[in-house]
Amino acid sequence: MFQGYSQETVDFMWGIRFNNERGWFLAHKDDYQQHLLAPTRELGQAVYDGLAAALPHEPLILKVSRIYRDARRLHGRGPYKESLWFSIEQPSEEWTAHPTFWFELMPEGWTCGMGYYMPKPLTMAKLRARIDRDPAAMEKLMRKLNRQKELVLETEDYKRPRAPAPSKLLEPWYRARSFTICHNDKLT
């Protein structure tokens, strides 16, 4: 059962940021497993259980990231990630095929949300076509999103919009290559 993160969690993440080498990690591996990995798995399981109960007919899977970077993609960085995340998504052979819910903890803060990372252009074209059929419904959702402060829409944009937006309010959706609706916060 998730009991929260501790100061030891934060200390480990800052430690790996400034000592990103195998010797330091091996000396602190128990800290990693006890204070970062175990609580992240527990939180992921608690969120997964809640979503699975709310959506009993949706097949969902929970994934917790590894701390090890892909050795082929180090590009001057150390062998370990400075953060840990989990995601809950529908099973698929292609991991970009469905929207994903995620939570990530970093030394300076945390983020969570739902979004599409690298969807196929056809997927985004279908989303825009659906918005075109009833732009008023999406405008209503965007006004609600813009009125509150907890969640924000973040997009990775095409260089040029793919189609003209039906209104100024919906423009982000017509230039988005991918999107997330997320919350970002600092650790206190």
Short mmCIF file of N, CA and C in Angstrom, two decimals:
data_model
loop_
_atom_site.label_atom_id
_atom_site.label_comp_id
_atom_site.label_asym_id
_atom_site.label_seq_id
_atom_site.Cartn_x
_atom_site.Cartn_y
_atom_site.Cartn_z
N MET A 1 0.84 -1.18 0.00
CA MET A 1 0.00 0.00 0.00
C MET A 1 0.88 1.25 0.00
N PHE A 2 0.56 2.19 -0.85
CA PHE A 2 1.37 3.40 -1.00
C PHE A 2 1.29 4.26 0.25
N GLN A 3 2.46 4.54 0.82
CA GLN A 3 2.55 5.36 2.03
C GLN A 3 3.16 6.72 1.74
N GLY A 4 3.49 6.99 0.51
CA GLY A 4 4.10 8.26 0.15
C GLY A 4 5.59 8.11 -0.08
N TYR A 5 6.17 9.17 -0.61
CA TYR A 5 7.61 9.22 -0.80
C TYR A 5 8.23 9.90 0.41
N SER A 6 9.52 9.71 0.59
CA SER A 6 10.22 10.25 1.75
C SER A 6 11.35 11.18 1.31
N GLN A 7 11.97 11.82 2.27
CA GLN A 7 13.13 12.65 1.96
C GLN A 7 14.25 11.80 1.37
N GLU A 8 14.33 10.52 1.78
CA GLU A 8 15.34 9.61 1.21
C GLU A 8 15.14 9.42 -0.29
N THR A 9 13.87 9.46 -0.74
CA THR A 9 13.56 9.36 -2.17
C THR A 9 14.20 10.53 -2.91
N VAL A 10 13.96 11.72 -2.40
CA VAL A 10 14.49 12.93 -3.03
C VAL A 10 16.01 12.94 -2.97
N ASP A 11 16.57 12.55 -1.83
CA ASP A 11 18.03 12.51 -1.69
C ASP A 11 18.64 11.55 -2.71
N PHE A 12 18.01 10.39 -2.91
CA PHE A 12 18.53 9.44 -3.90
C PHE A 12 18.49 10.05 -5.30
N MET A 13 17.37 10.69 -5.68
CA MET A 13 17.27 11.24 -7.03
C MET A 13 18.29 12.34 -7.28
N TRP A 14 18.51 13.21 -6.29
CA TRP A 14 19.55 14.23 -6.45
C TRP A 14 20.92 13.56 -6.50
N GLY A 15 21.10 12.53 -5.70
CA GLY A 15 22.38 11.81 -5.70
C GLY A 15 22.70 11.21 -7.05
N ILE A 16 21.73 10.60 -7.67
CA ILE A 16 21.98 9.98 -8.98
C ILE A 16 22.20 11.05 -10.05
N ARG A 17 21.58 12.20 -9.89
CA ARG A 17 21.81 13.28 -10.86
C ARG A 17 23.28 13.74 -10.82
N PHE A 18 23.83 13.86 -9.62
CA PHE A 18 25.20 14.38 -9.50
C PHE A 18 26.27 13.30 -9.44
N ASN A 19 25.87 12.04 -9.33
CA ASN A 19 26.82 10.92 -9.25
C ASN A 19 26.38 9.80 -10.18
N ASN A 20 26.11 10.10 -11.42
CA ASN A 20 25.51 9.15 -12.34
C ASN A 20 26.58 8.20 -12.88
N GLU A 21 26.97 7.27 -12.02
CA GLU A 21 27.97 6.28 -12.38
C GLU A 21 27.66 4.98 -11.66
N ARG A 22 28.15 3.90 -12.19
CA ARG A 22 27.82 2.57 -11.69
C ARG A 22 28.23 2.37 -10.22
N GLY A 23 29.41 2.80 -9.84
CA GLY A 23 29.89 2.61 -8.47
C GLY A 23 28.97 3.26 -7.45
N TRP A 24 28.57 4.51 -7.71
CA TRP A 24 27.68 5.21 -6.77
C TRP A 24 26.33 4.50 -6.71
N PHE A 25 25.80 4.13 -7.89
CA PHE A 25 24.49 3.47 -7.90
C PHE A 25 24.52 2.15 -7.12
N LEU A 26 25.55 1.34 -7.35
CA LEU A 26 25.62 0.06 -6.64
C LEU A 26 25.70 0.25 -5.13
N ALA A 27 26.40 1.29 -4.69
CA ALA A 27 26.49 1.58 -3.25
C ALA A 27 25.15 2.05 -2.68
N HIS A 28 24.28 2.57 -3.54
CA HIS A 28 22.98 3.11 -3.10
C HIS A 28 21.79 2.35 -3.70
N LYS A 29 22.04 1.16 -4.20
CA LYS A 29 20.97 0.39 -4.86
C LYS A 29 19.83 0.06 -3.89
N ASP A 30 20.14 -0.26 -2.64
CA ASP A 30 19.08 -0.54 -1.66
C ASP A 30 18.20 0.70 -1.44
N ASP A 31 18.82 1.89 -1.41
CA ASP A 31 18.04 3.13 -1.29
C ASP A 31 17.09 3.27 -2.47
N TYR A 32 17.60 3.00 -3.66
CA TYR A 32 16.77 3.07 -4.86
C TYR A 32 15.58 2.12 -4.75
N GLN A 33 15.85 0.87 -4.40
CA GLN A 33 14.78 -0.12 -4.35
C GLN A 33 13.76 0.19 -3.26
N GLN A 34 14.22 0.62 -2.10
CA GLN A 34 13.32 0.86 -0.97
C GLN A 34 12.60 2.20 -1.04
N HIS A 35 13.29 3.26 -1.46
CA HIS A 35 12.73 4.60 -1.36
C HIS A 35 12.19 5.19 -2.66
N LEU A 36 12.55 4.59 -3.79
CA LEU A 36 12.05 5.10 -5.07
C LEU A 36 11.25 4.04 -5.83
N LEU A 37 11.84 2.89 -6.08
CA LEU A 37 11.16 1.87 -6.88
C LEU A 37 9.93 1.30 -6.18
N ALA A 38 10.06 0.87 -4.94
CA ALA A 38 8.92 0.26 -4.24
C ALA A 38 7.74 1.22 -4.10
N PRO A 39 7.94 2.48 -3.63
CA PRO A 39 6.79 3.38 -3.55
C PRO A 39 6.17 3.69 -4.91
N THR A 40 7.00 3.78 -5.96
CA THR A 40 6.45 4.05 -7.29
C THR A 40 5.59 2.88 -7.76
N ARG A 41 6.05 1.67 -7.52
CA ARG A 41 5.23 0.50 -7.87
C ARG A 41 3.93 0.49 -7.07
N GLU A 42 4.00 0.82 -5.78
CA GLU A 42 2.80 0.83 -4.94
C GLU A 42 1.81 1.89 -5.41
N LEU A 43 2.30 3.09 -5.73
CA LEU A 43 1.42 4.14 -6.23
C LEU A 43 0.82 3.73 -7.57
N GLY A 44 1.65 3.19 -8.45
CA GLY A 44 1.14 2.72 -9.75
C GLY A 44 0.06 1.68 -9.59
N GLN A 45 0.25 0.75 -8.68
CA GLN A 45 -0.74 -0.30 -8.45
C GLN A 45 -2.03 0.28 -7.90
N ALA A 46 -1.93 1.24 -6.99
CA ALA A 46 -3.14 1.87 -6.42
C ALA A 46 -3.93 2.62 -7.50
N VAL A 47 -3.22 3.36 -8.36
CA VAL A 47 -3.91 4.08 -9.44
C VAL A 47 -4.49 3.09 -10.44
N TYR A 48 -3.73 2.06 -10.78
CA TYR A 48 -4.21 1.03 -11.70
C TYR A 48 -5.48 0.38 -11.14
N ASP A 49 -5.47 0.01 -9.87
CA ASP A 49 -6.65 -0.63 -9.27
C ASP A 49 -7.87 0.27 -9.36
N GLY A 50 -7.70 1.57 -9.11
CA GLY A 50 -8.81 2.52 -9.21
C GLY A 50 -9.34 2.65 -10.62
N LEU A 51 -8.44 2.75 -11.60
CA LEU A 51 -8.88 2.86 -13.00
C LEU A 51 -9.52 1.56 -13.48
N ALA A 52 -8.95 0.44 -13.09
CA ALA A 52 -9.51 -0.85 -13.50
C ALA A 52 -10.92 -1.04 -12.92
N ALA A 53 -11.13 -0.57 -11.69
CA ALA A 53 -12.45 -0.67 -11.08
C ALA A 53 -13.45 0.26 -11.77
N ALA A 54 -12.99 1.45 -12.16
CA ALA A 54 -13.87 2.41 -12.83
C ALA A 54 -14.15 2.02 -14.28
N LEU A 55 -13.23 1.29 -14.89
CA LEU A 55 -13.37 0.88 -16.30
C LEU A 55 -13.22 -0.64 -16.41
N PRO A 56 -14.17 -1.40 -15.86
CA PRO A 56 -13.99 -2.85 -15.78
C PRO A 56 -13.92 -3.56 -17.13
N HIS A 57 -14.43 -2.95 -18.19
CA HIS A 57 -14.44 -3.61 -19.49
C HIS A 57 -13.27 -3.18 -20.38
N GLU A 58 -12.42 -2.30 -19.86
CA GLU A 58 -11.25 -1.85 -20.62
C GLU A 58 -10.02 -2.64 -20.19
N PRO A 59 -9.36 -3.29 -21.10
CA PRO A 59 -8.11 -3.96 -20.72
C PRO A 59 -7.03 -2.91 -20.49
N LEU A 60 -6.39 -2.94 -19.33
CA LEU A 60 -5.35 -1.97 -18.99
C LEU A 60 -4.11 -2.71 -18.48
N ILE A 61 -2.97 -2.10 -18.70
CA ILE A 61 -1.73 -2.65 -18.15
C ILE A 61 -0.97 -1.53 -17.44
N LEU A 62 -0.21 -1.91 -16.44
CA LEU A 62 0.62 -1.00 -15.67
C LEU A 62 2.08 -1.26 -16.05
N LYS A 63 2.82 -0.20 -16.34
CA LYS A 63 4.24 -0.31 -16.63
C LYS A 63 4.99 0.66 -15.71
N VAL A 64 6.05 0.18 -15.09
CA VAL A 64 6.93 1.03 -14.29
C VAL A 64 8.27 1.08 -15.02
N SER A 65 8.79 2.29 -15.18
CA SER A 65 10.03 2.44 -15.94
C SER A 65 11.22 1.83 -15.22
N ARG A 66 12.25 1.60 -15.98
CA ARG A 66 13.52 1.14 -15.43
C ARG A 66 14.39 2.36 -15.15
N ILE A 67 15.30 2.24 -14.24
CA ILE A 67 16.22 3.35 -13.97
C ILE A 67 17.38 3.35 -14.95
N TYR A 68 17.62 2.23 -15.62
CA TYR A 68 18.75 2.11 -16.54
C TYR A 68 18.41 2.75 -17.88
N ARG A 69 19.29 3.62 -18.35
CA ARG A 69 19.12 4.18 -19.69
C ARG A 69 19.51 3.12 -20.72
N ASP A 70 18.95 3.25 -21.90
CA ASP A 70 19.34 2.40 -23.03
C ASP A 70 20.79 2.74 -23.37
N ALA A 71 21.68 1.77 -23.29
CA ALA A 71 23.11 2.00 -23.53
C ALA A 71 23.39 2.54 -24.93
N ARG A 72 22.50 2.29 -25.87
CA ARG A 72 22.69 2.79 -27.23
C ARG A 72 22.40 4.27 -27.34
N ARG A 73 21.75 4.86 -26.31
CA ARG A 73 21.31 6.25 -26.40
C ARG A 73 21.80 7.11 -25.23
N LEU A 74 22.99 6.85 -24.76
CA LEU A 74 23.51 7.62 -23.63
C LEU A 74 23.86 9.06 -24.03
N HIS A 75 24.47 9.25 -25.19
CA HIS A 75 24.81 10.58 -25.71
C HIS A 75 25.44 11.47 -24.64
N GLY A 76 26.44 10.95 -23.94
CA GLY A 76 27.15 11.75 -22.95
C GLY A 76 26.50 11.81 -21.59
N ARG A 77 25.33 11.20 -21.44
CA ARG A 77 24.66 11.18 -20.14
C ARG A 77 25.08 9.92 -19.41
N GLY A 78 24.85 9.91 -18.11
CA GLY A 78 25.18 8.73 -17.31
C GLY A 78 24.27 7.56 -17.63
N PRO A 79 24.58 6.40 -17.08
CA PRO A 79 23.81 5.19 -17.41
C PRO A 79 22.46 5.08 -16.69
N TYR A 80 22.14 6.05 -15.81
CA TYR A 80 20.90 5.95 -15.03
C TYR A 80 20.01 7.16 -15.26
N LYS A 81 18.71 6.92 -15.22
CA LYS A 81 17.75 8.01 -15.32
C LYS A 81 17.66 8.70 -13.96
N GLU A 82 17.31 9.96 -13.97
CA GLU A 82 17.18 10.74 -12.73
C GLU A 82 15.75 10.73 -12.21
N SER A 83 14.86 10.10 -12.94
CA SER A 83 13.45 10.08 -12.56
C SER A 83 12.91 8.67 -12.75
N LEU A 84 11.73 8.46 -12.21
CA LEU A 84 11.05 7.18 -12.39
C LEU A 84 9.59 7.49 -12.68
N TRP A 85 8.98 6.73 -13.56
CA TRP A 85 7.59 6.95 -13.92
C TRP A 85 6.86 5.64 -14.04
N PHE A 86 5.54 5.74 -14.01
CA PHE A 86 4.70 4.60 -14.38
C PHE A 86 3.66 5.09 -15.35
N SER A 87 3.15 4.15 -16.13
CA SER A 87 2.08 4.47 -17.07
C SER A 87 1.01 3.39 -17.00
N ILE A 88 -0.20 3.80 -17.32
CA ILE A 88 -1.33 2.87 -17.41
C ILE A 88 -1.93 3.09 -18.79
N GLU A 89 -2.02 2.00 -19.54
CA GLU A 89 -2.47 2.12 -20.91
C GLU A 89 -3.16 0.84 -21.36
N GLN A 90 -3.77 0.90 -22.52
CA GLN A 90 -4.35 -0.29 -23.11
C GLN A 90 -3.22 -1.10 -23.74
N PRO A 91 -3.28 -2.43 -23.62
CA PRO A 91 -2.22 -3.24 -24.23
C PRO A 91 -2.24 -3.09 -25.75
N SER A 92 -1.06 -3.02 -26.32
CA SER A 92 -0.96 -2.88 -27.77
C SER A 92 0.46 -3.25 -28.17
N GLU A 93 0.60 -3.78 -29.36
CA GLU A 93 1.94 -4.09 -29.86
C GLU A 93 2.70 -2.81 -30.16
N GLU A 94 1.99 -1.76 -30.51
CA GLU A 94 2.62 -0.48 -30.81
C GLU A 94 2.28 0.48 -29.67
N TRP A 95 3.28 0.87 -28.88
CA TRP A 95 3.03 1.62 -27.65
C TRP A 95 2.51 3.02 -27.90
N THR A 96 2.56 3.53 -29.11
CA THR A 96 2.02 4.85 -29.40
C THR A 96 0.59 4.78 -29.94
N ALA A 97 -0.02 3.61 -29.90
CA ALA A 97 -1.33 3.41 -30.53
C ALA A 97 -2.48 3.96 -29.69
N HIS A 98 -2.29 4.15 -28.40
CA HIS A 98 -3.38 4.58 -27.52
C HIS A 98 -2.92 5.71 -26.60
N PRO A 99 -3.88 6.50 -26.11
CA PRO A 99 -3.51 7.48 -25.09
C PRO A 99 -3.04 6.76 -23.83
N THR A 100 -2.20 7.44 -23.06
CA THR A 100 -1.60 6.84 -21.88
C THR A 100 -1.74 7.79 -20.70
N PHE A 101 -2.04 7.23 -19.53
CA PHE A 101 -1.99 7.98 -18.28
C PHE A 101 -0.61 7.74 -17.66
N TRP A 102 0.01 8.78 -17.11
CA TRP A 102 1.33 8.59 -16.51
C TRP A 102 1.50 9.44 -15.26
N PHE A 103 2.49 9.04 -14.47
CA PHE A 103 2.98 9.81 -13.33
C PHE A 103 4.49 9.70 -13.36
N GLU A 104 5.20 10.82 -13.17
CA GLU A 104 6.66 10.81 -13.14
C GLU A 104 7.15 11.65 -11.97
N LEU A 105 8.13 11.09 -11.25
CA LEU A 105 8.76 11.79 -10.12
C LEU A 105 10.19 12.11 -10.51
N MET A 106 10.57 13.38 -10.33
CA MET A 106 11.91 13.86 -10.63
C MET A 106 12.48 14.52 -9.38
N PRO A 107 13.78 14.82 -9.33
CA PRO A 107 14.34 15.42 -8.13
C PRO A 107 13.69 16.75 -7.75
N GLU A 108 13.29 17.53 -8.74
CA GLU A 108 12.73 18.84 -8.44
C GLU A 108 11.21 18.88 -8.42
N GLY A 109 10.53 17.83 -8.84
CA GLY A 109 9.08 17.88 -8.87
C GLY A 109 8.46 16.62 -9.43
N TRP A 110 7.19 16.75 -9.78
CA TRP A 110 6.46 15.61 -10.33
C TRP A 110 5.48 16.11 -11.37
N THR A 111 5.06 15.19 -12.22
CA THR A 111 4.08 15.49 -13.25
C THR A 111 3.19 14.27 -13.44
N CYS A 112 1.96 14.52 -13.82
CA CYS A 112 1.06 13.43 -14.16
C CYS A 112 0.08 13.93 -15.19
N GLY A 113 -0.52 13.02 -15.89
CA GLY A 113 -1.49 13.43 -16.89
C GLY A 113 -1.86 12.30 -17.82
N MET A 114 -2.49 12.68 -18.91
CA MET A 114 -2.91 11.74 -19.93
C MET A 114 -2.61 12.37 -21.27
N GLY A 115 -2.12 11.56 -22.17
CA GLY A 115 -1.83 12.12 -23.47
C GLY A 115 -1.45 11.07 -24.48
N TYR A 116 -1.12 11.58 -25.65
CA TYR A 116 -0.72 10.77 -26.79
C TYR A 116 0.70 11.17 -27.15
N TYR A 117 1.64 10.27 -27.05
CA TYR A 117 3.00 10.55 -27.44
C TYR A 117 3.25 9.89 -28.78
N MET A 118 3.60 10.68 -29.75
CA MET A 118 3.90 10.20 -31.10
C MET A 118 2.76 9.42 -31.76
N PRO A 119 1.54 9.93 -31.73
CA PRO A 119 0.48 9.21 -32.45
C PRO A 119 0.73 9.31 -33.95
N LYS A 120 0.17 8.39 -34.68
CA LYS A 120 0.29 8.43 -36.13
C LYS A 120 -0.44 9.67 -36.65
N PRO A 121 0.05 10.27 -37.73
CA PRO A 121 -0.65 11.43 -38.30
C PRO A 121 -2.12 11.14 -38.61
N LEU A 122 -2.43 9.91 -39.01
CA LEU A 122 -3.82 9.55 -39.30
C LEU A 122 -4.68 9.65 -38.04
N THR A 123 -4.12 9.27 -36.90
CA THR A 123 -4.87 9.35 -35.63
C THR A 123 -5.23 10.80 -35.34
N MET A 124 -4.27 11.71 -35.48
CA MET A 124 -4.56 13.12 -35.22
C MET A 124 -5.52 13.69 -36.27
N ALA A 125 -5.42 13.23 -37.50
CA ALA A 125 -6.36 13.67 -38.55
C ALA A 125 -7.78 13.23 -38.19
N LYS A 126 -7.92 12.02 -37.67
CA LYS A 126 -9.25 11.55 -37.25
C LYS A 126 -9.78 12.37 -36.08
N LEU A 127 -8.89 12.75 -35.15
CA LEU A 127 -9.32 13.60 -34.03
C LEU A 127 -9.81 14.95 -34.55
N ARG A 128 -9.07 15.55 -35.47
CA ARG A 128 -9.50 16.84 -36.02
C ARG A 128 -10.82 16.69 -36.78
N ALA A 129 -11.01 15.59 -37.51
CA ALA A 129 -12.27 15.37 -38.23
C ALA A 129 -13.43 15.24 -37.24
N ARG A 130 -13.17 14.58 -36.12
CA ARG A 130 -14.22 14.45 -35.10
C ARG A 130 -14.56 15.81 -34.49
N ILE A 131 -13.55 16.63 -34.26
CA ILE A 131 -13.80 17.99 -33.75
C ILE A 131 -14.59 18.78 -34.78
N ASP A 132 -14.26 18.63 -36.07
CA ASP A 132 -14.97 19.34 -37.14
C ASP A 132 -16.47 19.01 -37.16
N ARG A 133 -16.82 17.76 -36.82
CA ARG A 133 -18.24 17.36 -36.83
C ARG A 133 -19.05 18.07 -35.74
N ASP A 134 -18.39 18.41 -34.62
CA ASP A 134 -19.10 19.07 -33.52
C ASP A 134 -18.14 19.98 -32.75
N PRO A 135 -17.72 21.09 -33.35
CA PRO A 135 -16.74 21.95 -32.69
C PRO A 135 -17.26 22.55 -31.38
N ALA A 136 -18.56 22.74 -31.26
CA ALA A 136 -19.11 23.34 -30.03
C ALA A 136 -18.82 22.48 -28.80
N ALA A 137 -18.87 21.17 -28.95
CA ALA A 137 -18.59 20.29 -27.81
C ALA A 137 -17.15 20.43 -27.35
N MET A 138 -16.21 20.48 -28.30
CA MET A 138 -14.80 20.62 -27.94
C MET A 138 -14.52 22.02 -27.39
N GLU A 139 -15.17 23.03 -27.93
CA GLU A 139 -15.00 24.39 -27.40
C GLU A 139 -15.47 24.46 -25.95
N LYS A 140 -16.54 23.78 -25.63
CA LYS A 140 -17.03 23.74 -24.25
C LYS A 140 -15.99 23.10 -23.32
N LEU A 141 -15.39 22.00 -23.78
CA LEU A 141 -14.34 21.35 -22.99
C LEU A 141 -13.12 22.25 -22.83
N MET A 142 -12.75 22.95 -23.90
CA MET A 142 -11.58 23.83 -23.83
C MET A 142 -11.84 25.01 -22.89
N ARG A 143 -13.05 25.54 -22.88
CA ARG A 143 -13.36 26.64 -21.95
C ARG A 143 -13.25 26.15 -20.50
N LYS A 144 -13.72 24.93 -20.23
CA LYS A 144 -13.58 24.36 -18.88
C LYS A 144 -12.12 24.17 -18.52
N LEU A 145 -11.35 23.66 -19.45
CA LEU A 145 -9.93 23.45 -19.21
C LEU A 145 -9.22 24.78 -18.93
N ASN A 146 -9.56 25.80 -19.69
CA ASN A 146 -8.92 27.10 -19.54
C ASN A 146 -9.32 27.83 -18.25
N ARG A 147 -10.49 27.52 -17.70
CA ARG A 147 -10.96 28.18 -16.47
C ARG A 147 -10.26 27.66 -15.22
N GLN A 148 -9.78 26.44 -15.25
CA GLN A 148 -9.15 25.88 -14.05
C GLN A 148 -7.63 25.98 -14.18
N LYS A 149 -6.93 25.74 -13.08
CA LYS A 149 -5.48 25.92 -13.06
C LYS A 149 -4.69 24.64 -12.79
N GLU A 150 -5.35 23.54 -12.49
CA GLU A 150 -4.64 22.31 -12.13
C GLU A 150 -4.06 21.59 -13.33
N LEU A 151 -4.79 21.56 -14.43
CA LEU A 151 -4.37 20.84 -15.63
C LEU A 151 -4.15 21.82 -16.78
N VAL A 152 -3.13 21.51 -17.60
CA VAL A 152 -2.85 22.35 -18.76
C VAL A 152 -2.71 21.46 -19.99
N LEU A 153 -3.04 22.02 -21.12
CA LEU A 153 -2.83 21.35 -22.40
C LEU A 153 -1.44 21.70 -22.88
N GLU A 154 -0.63 20.68 -23.14
CA GLU A 154 0.68 20.87 -23.73
C GLU A 154 0.72 20.11 -25.04
N THR A 155 1.26 20.75 -26.07
CA THR A 155 1.30 20.11 -27.39
C THR A 155 2.70 20.19 -27.96
N GLU A 156 3.02 19.20 -28.78
CA GLU A 156 4.18 19.27 -29.65
C GLU A 156 3.59 19.55 -31.01
N ASP A 157 3.97 20.66 -31.61
CA ASP A 157 3.27 21.14 -32.80
C ASP A 157 4.00 20.82 -34.10
N TYR A 158 3.18 20.72 -35.16
CA TYR A 158 3.72 20.70 -36.51
C TYR A 158 4.26 22.09 -36.82
N LYS A 159 5.10 22.20 -37.81
CA LYS A 159 5.59 23.53 -38.20
C LYS A 159 4.45 24.39 -38.75
N ARG A 160 3.51 23.74 -39.44
CA ARG A 160 2.34 24.45 -39.98
C ARG A 160 1.10 23.66 -39.59
N PRO A 161 0.00 24.34 -39.27
CA PRO A 161 -1.24 23.61 -38.95
C PRO A 161 -1.64 22.71 -40.11
N ARG A 162 -2.22 21.57 -39.79
CA ARG A 162 -2.63 20.60 -40.81
C ARG A 162 -3.95 20.98 -41.48
N ALA A 163 -4.74 21.77 -40.80
CA ALA A 163 -6.05 22.20 -41.34
C ALA A 163 -6.44 23.47 -40.60
N PRO A 164 -7.31 24.27 -41.19
CA PRO A 164 -7.75 25.47 -40.47
C PRO A 164 -8.67 25.08 -39.31
N ALA A 165 -8.46 25.70 -38.17
CA ALA A 165 -9.29 25.43 -36.99
C ALA A 165 -10.62 26.15 -37.13
N PRO A 166 -11.71 25.55 -36.63
CA PRO A 166 -13.02 26.20 -36.71
C PRO A 166 -13.11 27.45 -35.84
N SER A 167 -12.21 27.58 -34.83
CA SER A 167 -12.21 28.77 -33.98
C SER A 167 -10.84 28.94 -33.35
N LYS A 168 -10.57 30.12 -32.86
CA LYS A 168 -9.29 30.42 -32.20
C LYS A 168 -9.07 29.49 -31.01
N LEU A 169 -10.13 29.19 -30.28
CA LEU A 169 -10.06 28.34 -29.10
C LEU A 169 -9.56 26.93 -29.43
N LEU A 170 -9.85 26.45 -30.63
CA LEU A 170 -9.48 25.09 -31.02
C LEU A 170 -8.17 25.00 -31.80
N GLU A 171 -7.50 26.12 -32.02
CA GLU A 171 -6.26 26.11 -32.80
C GLU A 171 -5.20 25.15 -32.28
N PRO A 172 -5.01 25.02 -30.95
CA PRO A 172 -3.96 24.07 -30.50
C PRO A 172 -4.16 22.65 -31.03
N TRP A 173 -5.39 22.23 -31.18
CA TRP A 173 -5.67 20.87 -31.64
C TRP A 173 -5.38 20.69 -33.13
N TYR A 174 -5.36 21.78 -33.87
CA TYR A 174 -5.15 21.70 -35.32
C TYR A 174 -3.68 21.83 -35.71
N ARG A 175 -2.86 22.22 -34.75
CA ARG A 175 -1.42 22.26 -35.03
C ARG A 175 -0.67 21.19 -34.24
N ALA A 176 -1.38 20.43 -33.40
CA ALA A 176 -0.73 19.44 -32.53
C ALA A 176 -0.30 18.19 -33.27
N ARG A 177 0.96 17.83 -33.08
CA ARG A 177 1.48 16.55 -33.55
C ARG A 177 1.21 15.50 -32.47
N SER A 178 1.32 15.94 -31.21
CA SER A 178 0.99 15.10 -30.05
C SER A 178 0.52 16.03 -28.94
N PHE A 179 -0.11 15.49 -27.91
CA PHE A 179 -0.64 16.34 -26.85
C PHE A 179 -0.68 15.60 -25.53
N THR A 180 -0.68 16.38 -24.47
CA THR A 180 -0.93 15.87 -23.13
C THR A 180 -1.78 16.88 -22.38
N ILE A 181 -2.57 16.38 -21.48
CA ILE A 181 -3.27 17.23 -20.51
C ILE A 181 -2.68 16.82 -19.19
N CYS A 182 -1.92 17.73 -18.58
CA CYS A 182 -1.10 17.32 -17.45
C CYS A 182 -1.07 18.35 -16.32
N HIS A 183 -0.53 17.89 -15.22
CA HIS A 183 -0.29 18.73 -14.04
C HIS A 183 1.19 18.62 -13.71
N ASN A 184 1.84 19.73 -13.50
CA ASN A 184 3.25 19.77 -13.12
C ASN A 184 3.34 20.47 -11.77
N ASP A 185 4.16 19.95 -10.88
CA ASP A 185 4.28 20.56 -9.56
C ASP A 185 5.69 20.37 -9.03
N LYS A 186 6.08 21.25 -8.14
CA LYS A 186 7.38 21.14 -7.47
C LYS A 186 7.22 20.33 -6.19
N LEU A 187 8.32 19.72 -5.76
CA LEU A 187 8.31 19.02 -4.48
C LEU A 187 8.37 20.06 -3.37
N THR A 188 7.63 19.81 -2.29
CA THR A 188 7.64 20.77 -1.18
C THR A 188 8.47 20.27 -0.03
#
